[in-house]
mmCIF file with all atom_site columns, N, CA and C in Angstrom:
data_model
loop_
_atom_site.group_PDB
_atom_site.id
_atom_site.type_symbol
_atom_site.label_atom_id
_atom_site.label_alt_id
_atom_site.label_comp_id
_atom_site.label_asym_id
_atom_site.label_entity_id
_atom_site.label_seq_id
_atom_site.pdbx_PDB_ins_code
_atom_site.Cartn_x
_atom_site.Cartn_y
_atom_site.Cartn_z
_atom_site.occupancy
_atom_site.B_iso_or_equiv
_atom_site.pdbx_formal_charge
_atom_site.auth_seq_id
_atom_site.auth_comp_id
_atom_site.auth_asym_id
_atom_site.auth_atom_id
_atom_site.pdbx_PDB_model_num
ATOM 1   N N  . ILE A 1 1  ? 93.112  110.531 130.700 1.00 0.00 ? 1211 ILE A N  1
ATOM 2   C CA . ILE A 1 1  ? 94.454  110.990 130.385 1.00 0.00 ? 1211 ILE A CA 1
ATOM 3   C C  . ILE A 1 1  ? 94.413  112.516 130.334 1.00 0.00 ? 1211 ILE A C  1
ATOM 4   N N  . SER A 1 2  ? 95.195  113.153 131.162 1.00 0.00 ? 1212 SER A N  1
ATOM 5   C CA . SER A 1 2  ? 95.217  114.609 131.207 1.00 0.00 ? 1212 SER A CA 1
ATOM 6   C C  . SER A 1 2  ? 96.317  115.157 130.308 1.00 0.00 ? 1212 SER A C  1
ATOM 7   N N  . TYR A 1 3  ? 95.948  116.074 129.452 1.00 0.00 ? 1213 TYR A N  1
ATOM 8   C CA . TYR A 1 3  ? 96.905  116.692 128.537 1.00 0.00 ? 1213 TYR A CA 1
ATOM 9   C C  . TYR A 1 3  ? 97.242  118.119 128.932 1.00 0.00 ? 1213 TYR A C  1
ATOM 10  N N  . GLY A 1 4  ? 96.595  118.688 129.938 1.00 0.00 ? 1214 GLY A N  1
ATOM 11  C CA . GLY A 1 4  ? 96.760  120.104 130.188 1.00 0.00 ? 1214 GLY A CA 1
ATOM 12  C C  . GLY A 1 4  ? 96.253  120.866 128.976 1.00 0.00 ? 1214 GLY A C  1
ATOM 13  N N  . LEU A 1 5  ? 95.152  120.411 128.437 1.00 0.00 ? 1215 LEU A N  1
ATOM 14  C CA . LEU A 1 5  ? 94.622  120.863 127.156 1.00 0.00 ? 1215 LEU A CA 1
ATOM 15  C C  . LEU A 1 5  ? 94.121  122.298 127.224 1.00 0.00 ? 1215 LEU A C  1
ATOM 16  N N  . GLU A 1 6  ? 94.627  123.123 126.314 1.00 0.00 ? 1216 GLU A N  1
ATOM 17  C CA . GLU A 1 6  ? 94.172  124.498 126.161 1.00 0.00 ? 1216 GLU A CA 1
ATOM 18  C C  . GLU A 1 6  ? 93.169  124.612 125.023 1.00 0.00 ? 1216 GLU A C  1
ATOM 19  N N  . GLU A 1 7  ? 93.450  123.913 123.920 1.00 0.00 ? 1217 GLU A N  1
ATOM 20  C CA . GLU A 1 7  ? 92.601  123.997 122.738 1.00 0.00 ? 1217 GLU A CA 1
ATOM 21  C C  . GLU A 1 7  ? 92.782  122.745 121.889 1.00 0.00 ? 1217 GLU A C  1
ATOM 22  N N  . ILE A 1 8  ? 91.745  122.401 121.143 1.00 0.00 ? 1218 ILE A N  1
ATOM 23  C CA . ILE A 1 8  ? 91.825  121.272 120.222 1.00 0.00 ? 1218 ILE A CA 1
ATOM 24  C C  . ILE A 1 8  ? 91.214  121.709 118.886 1.00 0.00 ? 1218 ILE A C  1
ATOM 25  N N  . ALA A 1 9  ? 91.852  121.292 117.803 1.00 0.00 ? 1219 ALA A N  1
ATOM 26  C CA . ALA A 1 9  ? 91.368  121.632 116.464 1.00 0.00 ? 1219 ALA A CA 1
ATOM 27  C C  . ALA A 1 9  ? 91.386  120.377 115.605 1.00 0.00 ? 1219 ALA A C  1
ATOM 28  N N  . GLN A 1 10 ? 90.413  120.277 114.726 1.00 0.00 ? 1220 GLN A N  1
ATOM 29  C CA . GLN A 1 10 ? 90.351  119.154 113.796 1.00 0.00 ? 1220 GLN A CA 1
ATOM 30  C C  . GLN A 1 10 ? 90.731  119.659 112.416 1.00 0.00 ? 1220 GLN A C  1
ATOM 31  N N  . LEU A 1 11 ? 91.522  118.860 111.703 1.00 0.00 ? 1221 LEU A N  1
ATOM 32  C CA . LEU A 1 11 ? 91.941  119.218 110.369 1.00 0.00 ? 1221 LEU A CA 1
ATOM 33  C C  . LEU A 1 11 ? 91.912  117.987 109.491 1.00 0.00 ? 1221 LEU A C  1
ATOM 34  N N  . GLY A 1 12 ? 92.222  118.170 108.215 1.00 0.00 ? 1222 GLY A N  1
ATOM 35  C CA . GLY A 1 12 ? 92.269  117.028 107.311 1.00 0.00 ? 1222 GLY A CA 1
ATOM 36  C C  . GLY A 1 12 ? 90.946  116.763 106.630 1.00 0.00 ? 1222 GLY A C  1
ATOM 37  N N  . GLN A 1 13 ? 90.745  115.511 106.265 1.00 0.00 ? 1223 GLN A N  1
ATOM 38  C CA . GLN A 1 13 ? 89.609  115.146 105.417 1.00 0.00 ? 1223 GLN A CA 1
ATOM 39  C C  . GLN A 1 13 ? 88.239  115.346 106.058 1.00 0.00 ? 1223 GLN A C  1
ATOM 40  N N  . PHE A 1 14 ? 88.137  115.314 107.370 1.00 0.00 ? 1224 PHE A N  1
ATOM 41  C CA . PHE A 1 14 ? 86.838  115.521 108.006 1.00 0.00 ? 1224 PHE A CA 1
ATOM 42  C C  . PHE A 1 14 ? 86.449  116.992 108.030 1.00 0.00 ? 1224 PHE A C  1
ATOM 43  N N  . VAL A 1 15 ? 87.390  117.873 107.698 1.00 0.00 ? 1225 VAL A N  1
ATOM 44  C CA . VAL A 1 15 ? 87.156  119.307 107.645 1.00 0.00 ? 1225 VAL A CA 1
ATOM 45  C C  . VAL A 1 15 ? 87.065  119.785 106.198 1.00 0.00 ? 1225 VAL A C  1
ATOM 46  N N  . ASP A 1 16 ? 87.786  119.126 105.309 1.00 0.00 ? 1226 ASP A N  1
ATOM 47  C CA . ASP A 1 16 ? 87.878  119.533 103.904 1.00 0.00 ? 1226 ASP A CA 1
ATOM 48  C C  . ASP A 1 16 ? 87.398  118.391 103.013 1.00 0.00 ? 1226 ASP A C  1
ATOM 49  N N  . ASP A 1 17 ? 86.266  118.584 102.357 1.00 0.00 ? 1227 ASP A N  1
ATOM 50  C CA . ASP A 1 17 ? 85.673  117.541 101.515 1.00 0.00 ? 1227 ASP A CA 1
ATOM 51  C C  . ASP A 1 17 ? 86.550  117.147 100.332 1.00 0.00 ? 1227 ASP A C  1
ATOM 52  N N  . PHE A 1 18 ? 87.509  117.986 99.965  1.00 0.00 ? 1228 PHE A N  1
ATOM 53  C CA . PHE A 1 18 ? 88.364  117.706 98.815  1.00 0.00 ? 1228 PHE A CA 1
ATOM 54  C C  . PHE A 1 18 ? 89.593  116.867 99.174  1.00 0.00 ? 1228 PHE A C  1
ATOM 55  N N  . LYS A 1 19 ? 89.817  116.658 100.459 1.00 0.00 ? 1229 LYS A N  1
ATOM 56  C CA . LYS A 1 19 ? 90.954  115.843 100.889 1.00 0.00 ? 1229 LYS A CA 1
ATOM 57  C C  . LYS A 1 19 ? 90.517  114.398 101.026 1.00 0.00 ? 1229 LYS A C  1
ATOM 58  N N  . LYS A 1 20 ? 91.456  113.510 100.793 1.00 0.00 ? 1230 LYS A N  1
ATOM 59  C CA . LYS A 1 20 ? 91.183  112.080 100.915 1.00 0.00 ? 1230 LYS A CA 1
ATOM 60  C C  . LYS A 1 20 ? 91.919  111.535 102.128 1.00 0.00 ? 1230 LYS A C  1
ATOM 61  N N  . GLY A 1 21 ? 91.401  110.459 102.635 1.00 0.00 ? 1231 GLY A N  1
ATOM 62  C CA . GLY A 1 21 ? 92.018  109.820 103.788 1.00 0.00 ? 1231 GLY A CA 1
ATOM 63  C C  . GLY A 1 21 ? 90.949  109.223 104.665 1.00 0.00 ? 1231 GLY A C  1
ATOM 64  N N  . GLY A 1 22 ? 91.363  108.484 105.640 1.00 0.00 ? 1232 GLY A N  1
ATOM 65  C CA . GLY A 1 22 ? 90.393  107.834 106.499 1.00 0.00 ? 1232 GLY A CA 1
ATOM 66  C C  . GLY A 1 22 ? 90.669  108.011 107.964 1.00 0.00 ? 1232 GLY A C  1
ATOM 67  N N  . ASP A 1 23 ? 91.579  108.941 108.289 1.00 0.00 ? 1233 ASP A N  1
ATOM 68  C CA . ASP A 1 23 ? 91.908  109.108 109.690 1.00 0.00 ? 1233 ASP A CA 1
ATOM 69  C C  . ASP A 1 23 ? 91.371  110.424 110.225 1.00 0.00 ? 1233 ASP A C  1
ATOM 70  N N  . VAL A 1 24 ? 91.342  110.533 111.531 1.00 0.00 ? 1234 VAL A N  1
ATOM 71  C CA . VAL A 1 24 ? 90.924  111.742 112.225 1.00 0.00 ? 1234 VAL A CA 1
ATOM 72  C C  . VAL A 1 24 ? 92.205  112.467 112.627 1.00 0.00 ? 1234 VAL A C  1
ATOM 73  N N  . ASP A 1 25 ? 92.347  113.712 112.178 1.00 0.00 ? 1235 ASP A N  1
ATOM 74  C CA . ASP A 1 25 ? 93.532  114.510 112.484 1.00 0.00 ? 1235 ASP A CA 1
ATOM 75  C C  . ASP A 1 25 ? 93.164  115.566 113.513 1.00 0.00 ? 1235 ASP A C  1
ATOM 76  N N  . LEU A 1 26 ? 93.839  115.525 114.656 1.00 0.00 ? 1236 LEU A N  1
ATOM 77  C CA . LEU A 1 26 ? 93.575  116.474 115.727 1.00 0.00 ? 1236 LEU A CA 1
ATOM 78  C C  . LEU A 1 26 ? 94.863  117.172 116.132 1.00 0.00 ? 1236 LEU A C  1
ATOM 79  N N  . ALA A 1 27 ? 94.775  118.482 116.277 1.00 0.00 ? 1237 ALA A N  1
ATOM 80  C CA . ALA A 1 27 ? 95.891  119.278 116.772 1.00 0.00 ? 1237 ALA A CA 1
ATOM 81  C C  . ALA A 1 27 ? 95.546  119.713 118.193 1.00 0.00 ? 1237 ALA A C  1
ATOM 82  N N  . LEU A 1 28 ? 96.448  119.439 119.120 1.00 0.00 ? 1238 LEU A N  1
ATOM 83  C CA . LEU A 1 28 ? 96.215  119.749 120.524 1.00 0.00 ? 1238 LEU A CA 1
ATOM 84  C C  . LEU A 1 28 ? 97.160  120.849 120.983 1.00 0.00 ? 1238 LEU A C  1
ATOM 85  N N  . ASP A 1 29 ? 96.604  121.893 121.585 1.00 0.00 ? 1239 ASP A N  1
ATOM 86  C CA . ASP A 1 29 ? 97.408  122.937 122.196 1.00 0.00 ? 1239 ASP A CA 1
ATOM 87  C C  . ASP A 1 29 ? 97.536  122.565 123.673 1.00 0.00 ? 1239 ASP A C  1
ATOM 88  N N  . VAL A 1 30 ? 98.700  122.073 124.037 1.00 0.00 ? 1240 VAL A N  1
ATOM 89  C CA . VAL A 1 30 ? 98.904  121.539 125.381 1.00 0.00 ? 1240 VAL A CA 1
ATOM 90  C C  . VAL A 1 30 ? 100.118 122.183 126.049 1.00 0.00 ? 1240 VAL A C  1
ATOM 91  N N  . LYS A 1 31 ? 100.142 122.092 127.333 1.00 0.00 ? 1241 LYS A N  1
ATOM 92  C CA . LYS A 1 31 ? 101.264 122.594 128.119 1.00 0.00 ? 1241 LYS A CA 1
ATOM 93  C C  . LYS A 1 31 ? 102.107 121.407 128.581 1.00 0.00 ? 1241 LYS A C  1
ATOM 94  N N  . LEU A 1 32 ? 102.707 120.710 127.607 1.00 0.00 ? 1242 LEU A N  1
ATOM 95  C CA . LEU A 1 32 ? 103.540 119.544 127.895 1.00 0.00 ? 1242 LEU A CA 1
ATOM 96  C C  . LEU A 1 32 ? 104.841 119.652 127.117 1.00 0.00 ? 1242 LEU A C  1
ATOM 97  N N  . SER A 1 33 ? 105.884 119.041 127.649 1.00 0.00 ? 1243 SER A N  1
ATOM 98  C CA . SER A 1 33 ? 107.131 118.936 126.893 1.00 0.00 ? 1243 SER A CA 1
ATOM 99  C C  . SER A 1 33 ? 106.913 117.978 125.730 1.00 0.00 ? 1243 SER A C  1
ATOM 100 N N  . LYS A 1 34 ? 107.820 117.997 124.761 1.00 0.00 ? 1244 LYS A N  1
ATOM 101 C CA . LYS A 1 34 ? 107.688 117.087 123.615 1.00 0.00 ? 1244 LYS A CA 1
ATOM 102 C C  . LYS A 1 34 ? 107.674 115.636 124.059 1.00 0.00 ? 1244 LYS A C  1
ATOM 103 N N  . SER A 1 35 ? 108.534 115.274 125.001 1.00 0.00 ? 1245 SER A N  1
ATOM 104 C CA . SER A 1 35 ? 108.580 113.875 125.441 1.00 0.00 ? 1245 SER A CA 1
ATOM 105 C C  . SER A 1 35 ? 107.312 113.490 126.204 1.00 0.00 ? 1245 SER A C  1
ATOM 106 N N  . GLU A 1 36 ? 106.797 114.400 127.009 1.00 0.00 ? 1246 GLU A N  1
ATOM 107 C CA . GLU A 1 36 ? 105.561 114.115 127.742 1.00 0.00 ? 1246 GLU A CA 1
ATOM 108 C C  . GLU A 1 36 ? 104.380 114.027 126.767 1.00 0.00 ? 1246 GLU A C  1
ATOM 109 N N  . PHE A 1 37 ? 104.367 114.873 125.739 1.00 0.00 ? 1247 PHE A N  1
ATOM 110 C CA . PHE A 1 37 ? 103.313 114.811 124.719 1.00 0.00 ? 1247 PHE A CA 1
ATOM 111 C C  . PHE A 1 37 ? 103.333 113.456 124.027 1.00 0.00 ? 1247 PHE A C  1
ATOM 112 N N  . ARG A 1 38 ? 104.521 112.973 123.647 1.00 0.00 ? 1248 ARG A N  1
ATOM 113 C CA . ARG A 1 38 ? 104.622 111.667 122.977 1.00 0.00 ? 1248 ARG A CA 1
ATOM 114 C C  . ARG A 1 38 ? 104.118 110.551 123.891 1.00 0.00 ? 1248 ARG A C  1
ATOM 115 N N  . LYS A 1 39 ? 104.447 110.626 125.170 1.00 0.00 ? 1249 LYS A N  1
ATOM 116 C CA . LYS A 1 39 ? 104.004 109.603 126.121 1.00 0.00 ? 1249 LYS A CA 1
ATOM 117 C C  . LYS A 1 39 ? 102.476 109.608 126.258 1.00 0.00 ? 1249 LYS A C  1
ATOM 118 N N  . LYS A 1 40 ? 101.891 110.788 126.413 1.00 0.00 ? 1250 LYS A N  1
ATOM 119 C CA . LYS A 1 40 ? 100.434 110.894 126.542 1.00 0.00 ? 1250 LYS A CA 1
ATOM 120 C C  . LYS A 1 40 ? 99.734  110.487 125.247 1.00 0.00 ? 1250 LYS A C  1
ATOM 121 N N  . LYS A 1 41 ? 100.342 110.834 124.111 1.00 0.00 ? 1251 LYS A N  1
ATOM 122 C CA . LYS A 1 41 ? 99.787  110.461 122.816 1.00 0.00 ? 1251 LYS A CA 1
ATOM 123 C C  . LYS A 1 41 ? 99.715  108.942 122.692 1.00 0.00 ? 1251 LYS A C  1
ATOM 124 N N  . LEU A 1 42 ? 100.777 108.251 123.061 1.00 0.00 ? 1252 LEU A N  1
ATOM 125 C CA . LEU A 1 42 ? 100.806 106.792 123.013 1.00 0.00 ? 1252 LEU A CA 1
ATOM 126 C C  . LEU A 1 42 ? 99.750  106.193 123.939 1.00 0.00 ? 1252 LEU A C  1
ATOM 127 N N  . GLN A 1 43 ? 99.599  106.750 125.125 1.00 0.00 ? 1253 GLN A N  1
ATOM 128 C CA . GLN A 1 43 ? 98.586  106.267 126.064 1.00 0.00 ? 1253 GLN A CA 1
ATOM 129 C C  . GLN A 1 43 ? 97.176  106.434 125.473 1.00 0.00 ? 1253 GLN A C  1
ATOM 130 N N  . PHE A 1 44 ? 96.931  107.583 124.863 1.00 0.00 ? 1254 PHE A N  1
ATOM 131 C CA . PHE A 1 44 ? 95.615  107.848 124.293 1.00 0.00 ? 1254 PHE A CA 1
ATOM 132 C C  . PHE A 1 44 ? 95.317  106.926 123.111 1.00 0.00 ? 1254 PHE A C  1
ATOM 133 N N  . LEU A 1 45 ? 96.291  106.744 122.227 1.00 0.00 ? 1255 LEU A N  1
ATOM 134 C CA . LEU A 1 45 ? 96.087  105.866 121.074 1.00 0.00 ? 1255 LEU A CA 1
ATOM 135 C C  . LEU A 1 45 ? 95.900  104.423 121.511 1.00 0.00 ? 1255 LEU A C  1
ATOM 136 N N  . THR A 1 46 ? 96.592  104.002 122.543 1.00 0.00 ? 1256 THR A N  1
ATOM 137 C CA . THR A 1 46 ? 96.401  102.661 123.102 1.00 0.00 ? 1256 THR A CA 1
ATOM 138 C C  . THR A 1 46 ? 94.986  102.517 123.654 1.00 0.00 ? 1256 THR A C  1
ATOM 139 N N  . PHE A 1 47 ? 94.504  103.549 124.334 1.00 0.00 ? 1257 PHE A N  1
ATOM 140 C CA . PHE A 1 47 ? 93.137  103.557 124.852 1.00 0.00 ? 1257 PHE A CA 1
ATOM 141 C C  . PHE A 1 47 ? 92.127  103.375 123.720 1.00 0.00 ? 1257 PHE A C  1
ATOM 142 N N  . LEU A 1 48 ? 92.332  104.120 122.607 1.00 0.00 ? 1258 LEU A N  1
ATOM 143 C CA . LEU A 1 48 ? 91.409  104.007 121.472 1.00 0.00 ? 1258 LEU A CA 1
ATOM 144 C C  . LEU A 1 48 ? 91.444  102.609 120.857 1.00 0.00 ? 1258 LEU A C  1
ATOM 145 N N  . LEU A 1 49 ? 92.621  102.020 120.751 1.00 0.00 ? 1259 LEU A N  1
ATOM 146 C CA . LEU A 1 49 ? 92.730  100.658 120.218 1.00 0.00 ? 1259 LEU A CA 1
ATOM 147 C C  . LEU A 1 49 ? 91.963  99.671  121.079 1.00 0.00 ? 1259 LEU A C  1
ATOM 148 N N  . ARG A 1 50 ? 92.081  99.825  122.379 1.00 0.00 ? 1260 ARG A N  1
ATOM 149 C CA . ARG A 1 50 ? 91.378  98.915  123.291 1.00 0.00 ? 1260 ARG A CA 1
ATOM 150 C C  . ARG A 1 50 ? 89.873  99.075  123.210 1.00 0.00 ? 1260 ARG A C  1
ATOM 151 N N  . LYS A 1 51 ? 89.421  100.268 122.862 1.00 0.00 ? 1261 LYS A N  1
ATOM 152 C CA . LYS A 1 51 ? 87.985  100.528 122.716 1.00 0.00 ? 1261 LYS A CA 1
ATOM 153 C C  . LYS A 1 51 ? 87.486  100.188 121.316 1.00 0.00 ? 1261 LYS A C  1
ATOM 154 N N  . ASP A 1 52 ? 88.383  99.697  120.455 1.00 0.00 ? 1262 ASP A N  1
ATOM 155 C CA . ASP A 1 52 ? 88.046  99.328  119.085 1.00 0.00 ? 1262 ASP A CA 1
ATOM 156 C C  . ASP A 1 52 ? 87.456  100.511 118.324 1.00 0.00 ? 1262 ASP A C  1
ATOM 157 N N  . PHE A 1 53 ? 88.082  101.685 118.497 1.00 0.00 ? 1263 PHE A N  1
ATOM 158 C CA . PHE A 1 53 ? 87.659  102.904 117.810 1.00 0.00 ? 1263 PHE A CA 1
ATOM 159 C C  . PHE A 1 53 ? 87.755  102.683 116.309 1.00 0.00 ? 1263 PHE A C  1
ATOM 160 N N  . ALA A 1 54 ? 86.758  103.130 115.566 1.00 0.00 ? 1264 ALA A N  1
ATOM 161 C CA . ALA A 1 54 ? 86.627  102.792 114.144 1.00 0.00 ? 1264 ALA A CA 1
ATOM 162 C C  . ALA A 1 54 ? 87.595  103.520 113.214 1.00 0.00 ? 1264 ALA A C  1
ATOM 163 N N  . TYR A 1 55 ? 88.223  104.593 113.678 1.00 0.00 ? 1265 TYR A N  1
ATOM 164 C CA . TYR A 1 55 ? 89.099  105.387 112.811 1.00 0.00 ? 1265 TYR A CA 1
ATOM 165 C C  . TYR A 1 55 ? 90.518  105.438 113.372 1.00 0.00 ? 1265 TYR A C  1
ATOM 166 N N  . GLU A 1 56 ? 91.477  105.606 112.465 1.00 0.00 ? 1266 GLU A N  1
ATOM 167 C CA . GLU A 1 56 ? 92.829  105.910 112.910 1.00 0.00 ? 1266 GLU A CA 1
ATOM 168 C C  . GLU A 1 56 ? 92.840  107.373 113.338 1.00 0.00 ? 1266 GLU A C  1
ATOM 169 N N  . VAL A 1 57 ? 93.648  107.685 114.331 1.00 0.00 ? 1267 VAL A N  1
ATOM 170 C CA . VAL A 1 57 ? 93.717  109.044 114.849 1.00 0.00 ? 1267 VAL A CA 1
ATOM 171 C C  . VAL A 1 57 ? 95.159  109.517 114.811 1.00 0.00 ? 1267 VAL A C  1
ATOM 172 N N  . ASP A 1 58 ? 95.356  110.721 114.276 1.00 0.00 ? 1268 ASP A N  1
ATOM 173 C CA . ASP A 1 58 ? 96.659  111.376 114.312 1.00 0.00 ? 1268 ASP A CA 1
ATOM 174 C C  . ASP A 1 58 ? 96.556  112.554 115.268 1.00 0.00 ? 1268 ASP A C  1
ATOM 175 N N  . LEU A 1 59 ? 97.416  112.570 116.270 1.00 0.00 ? 1269 LEU A N  1
ATOM 176 C CA . LEU A 1 59 ? 97.482  113.681 117.207 1.00 0.00 ? 1269 LEU A CA 1
ATOM 177 C C  . LEU A 1 59 ? 98.774  114.438 116.956 1.00 0.00 ? 1269 LEU A C  1
ATOM 178 N N  . VAL A 1 60 ? 98.667  115.745 116.796 1.00 0.00 ? 1270 VAL A N  1
ATOM 179 C CA . VAL A 1 60 ? 99.847  116.569 116.589 1.00 0.00 ? 1270 VAL A CA 1
ATOM 180 C C  . VAL A 1 60 ? 99.814  117.748 117.549 1.00 0.00 ? 1270 VAL A C  1
ATOM 181 N N  . ASP A 1 61 ? 100.979 118.298 117.810 1.00 0.00 ? 1271 ASP A N  1
ATOM 182 C CA . ASP A 1 61 ? 101.096 119.477 118.656 1.00 0.00 ? 1271 ASP A CA 1
ATOM 183 C C  . ASP A 1 61 ? 100.630 120.695 117.872 1.00 0.00 ? 1271 ASP A C  1
ATOM 184 N N  . TYR A 1 62 ? 99.701  121.432 118.432 1.00 0.00 ? 1272 TYR A N  1
ATOM 185 C CA . TYR A 1 62 ? 99.147  122.629 117.801 1.00 0.00 ? 1272 TYR A CA 1
ATOM 186 C C  . TYR A 1 62 ? 100.247 123.639 117.463 1.00 0.00 ? 1272 TYR A C  1
ATOM 187 N N  . ASN A 1 63 ? 101.279 123.681 118.265 1.00 0.00 ? 1273 ASN A N  1
ATOM 188 C CA . ASN A 1 63 ? 102.383 124.628 118.087 1.00 0.00 ? 1273 ASN A CA 1
ATOM 189 C C  . ASN A 1 63 ? 103.602 123.952 117.473 1.00 0.00 ? 1273 ASN A C  1
ATOM 190 N N  . THR A 1 64 ? 103.385 123.147 116.473 1.00 0.00 ? 1274 THR A N  1
ATOM 191 C CA . THR A 1 64 ? 104.439 122.398 115.812 1.00 0.00 ? 1274 THR A CA 1
ATOM 192 C C  . THR A 1 64 ? 105.477 123.319 115.169 1.00 0.00 ? 1274 THR A C  1
ATOM 193 N N  . SER A 1 65 ? 106.696 122.816 115.062 1.00 0.00 ? 1275 SER A N  1
ATOM 194 C CA . SER A 1 65 ? 107.747 123.571 114.369 1.00 0.00 ? 1275 SER A CA 1
ATOM 195 C C  . SER A 1 65 ? 107.747 123.279 112.866 1.00 0.00 ? 1275 SER A C  1
ATOM 196 N N  . ASP A 1 66 ? 106.939 122.326 112.421 1.00 0.00 ? 1276 ASP A N  1
ATOM 197 C CA . ASP A 1 66 ? 106.796 122.004 111.002 1.00 0.00 ? 1276 ASP A CA 1
ATOM 198 C C  . ASP A 1 66 ? 105.949 123.106 110.347 1.00 0.00 ? 1276 ASP A C  1
ATOM 199 N N  . SER A 1 67 ? 106.555 123.895 109.474 1.00 0.00 ? 1277 SER A N  1
ATOM 200 C CA . SER A 1 67 ? 105.874 125.067 108.918 1.00 0.00 ? 1277 SER A CA 1
ATOM 201 C C  . SER A 1 67 ? 104.642 124.712 108.083 1.00 0.00 ? 1277 SER A C  1
ATOM 202 N N  . LEU A 1 68 ? 104.695 123.625 107.322 1.00 0.00 ? 1278 LEU A N  1
ATOM 203 C CA . LEU A 1 68 ? 103.531 123.222 106.524 1.00 0.00 ? 1278 LEU A CA 1
ATOM 204 C C  . LEU A 1 68 ? 102.367 122.801 107.410 1.00 0.00 ? 1278 LEU A C  1
ATOM 205 N N  . LEU A 1 69 ? 102.669 122.003 108.426 1.00 0.00 ? 1279 LEU A N  1
ATOM 206 C CA . LEU A 1 69 ? 101.632 121.561 109.351 1.00 0.00 ? 1279 LEU A CA 1
ATOM 207 C C  . LEU A 1 69 ? 101.094 122.741 110.151 1.00 0.00 ? 1279 LEU A C  1
ATOM 208 N N  . PHE A 1 70 ? 101.985 123.627 110.583 1.00 0.00 ? 1280 PHE A N  1
ATOM 209 C CA . PHE A 1 70 ? 101.580 124.822 111.329 1.00 0.00 ? 1280 PHE A CA 1
ATOM 210 C C  . PHE A 1 70 ? 100.595 125.645 110.501 1.00 0.00 ? 1280 PHE A C  1
ATOM 211 N N  . ASN A 1 71 ? 100.891 125.850 109.222 1.00 0.00 ? 1281 ASN A N  1
ATOM 212 C CA . ASN A 1 71 ? 100.018 126.593 108.325 1.00 0.00 ? 1281 ASN A CA 1
ATOM 213 C C  . ASN A 1 71 ? 98.671  125.892 108.164 1.00 0.00 ? 1281 ASN A C  1
ATOM 214 N N  . GLU A 1 72 ? 98.680  124.579 108.020 1.00 0.00 ? 1282 GLU A N  1
ATOM 215 C CA . GLU A 1 72 ? 97.444  123.796 107.891 1.00 0.00 ? 1282 GLU A CA 1
ATOM 216 C C  . GLU A 1 72 ? 96.571  123.955 109.130 1.00 0.00 ? 1282 GLU A C  1
ATOM 217 N N  . ILE A 1 73 ? 97.188  123.881 110.292 1.00 0.00 ? 1283 ILE A N  1
ATOM 218 C CA . ILE A 1 73 ? 96.441  124.006 111.551 1.00 0.00 ? 1283 ILE A CA 1
ATOM 219 C C  . ILE A 1 73 ? 95.846  125.405 111.673 1.00 0.00 ? 1283 ILE A C  1
ATOM 220 N N  . ARG A 1 74 ? 96.649  126.406 111.428 1.00 0.00 ? 1284 ARG A N  1
ATOM 221 C CA . ARG A 1 74 ? 96.199  127.790 111.601 1.00 0.00 ? 1284 ARG A CA 1
ATOM 222 C C  . ARG A 1 74 ? 95.154  128.218 110.573 1.00 0.00 ? 1284 ARG A C  1
ATOM 223 N N  . ASN A 1 75 ? 95.262  127.720 109.352 1.00 0.00 ? 1285 ASN A N  1
ATOM 224 C CA . ASN A 1 75 ? 94.410  128.233 108.275 1.00 0.00 ? 1285 ASN A CA 1
ATOM 225 C C  . ASN A 1 75 ? 93.312  127.306 107.790 1.00 0.00 ? 1285 ASN A C  1
ATOM 226 N N  . HIS A 1 76 ? 93.401  126.003 108.134 1.00 0.00 ? 1286 HIS A N  1
ATOM 227 C CA . HIS A 1 76 ? 92.436  125.061 107.563 1.00 0.00 ? 1286 HIS A CA 1
ATOM 228 C C  . HIS A 1 76 ? 91.863  124.074 108.585 1.00 0.00 ? 1286 HIS A C  1
ATOM 229 N N  . SER A 1 77 ? 91.829  124.485 109.827 1.00 0.00 ? 1287 SER A N  1
ATOM 230 C CA . SER A 1 77 ? 91.273  123.591 110.855 1.00 0.00 ? 1287 SER A CA 1
ATOM 231 C C  . SER A 1 77 ? 90.029  124.221 111.461 1.00 0.00 ? 1287 SER A C  1
ATOM 232 N N  . ILE A 1 78 ? 89.310  123.393 112.186 1.00 0.00 ? 1288 ILE A N  1
ATOM 233 C CA . ILE A 1 78 ? 88.115  123.857 112.910 1.00 0.00 ? 1288 ILE A CA 1
ATOM 234 C C  . ILE A 1 78 ? 88.375  123.605 114.392 1.00 0.00 ? 1288 ILE A C  1
ATOM 235 N N  . LYS A 1 79 ? 88.233  124.658 115.184 1.00 0.00 ? 1289 LYS A N  1
ATOM 236 C CA . LYS A 1 79 ? 88.411  124.513 116.618 1.00 0.00 ? 1289 LYS A CA 1
ATOM 237 C C  . LYS A 1 79 ? 87.195  123.789 117.202 1.00 0.00 ? 1289 LYS A C  1
ATOM 238 N N  . LEU A 1 80 ? 87.487  122.834 118.052 1.00 0.00 ? 1290 LEU A N  1
ATOM 239 C CA . LEU A 1 80 ? 86.413  122.052 118.675 1.00 0.00 ? 1290 LEU A CA 1
ATOM 240 C C  . LEU A 1 80 ? 86.169  122.521 120.099 1.00 0.00 ? 1290 LEU A C  1
#
């Protein structure tokens, strides 16, 4: 699945030992429209389900308009 990926960052509990949760949070910097991002996201999550991936995965747009999420990505993530 091609995302036109520029950058990927991990955030959440796998980056911060003080956070709780059991999912993998990834922020993707992509060159896709919002609708195309949602379509590719669904395809990727379906792929992981078929592979019986052990963790839930949250994919978000690195350049989100949500100010809290934007701050979390910029200040508390690790670029992969």
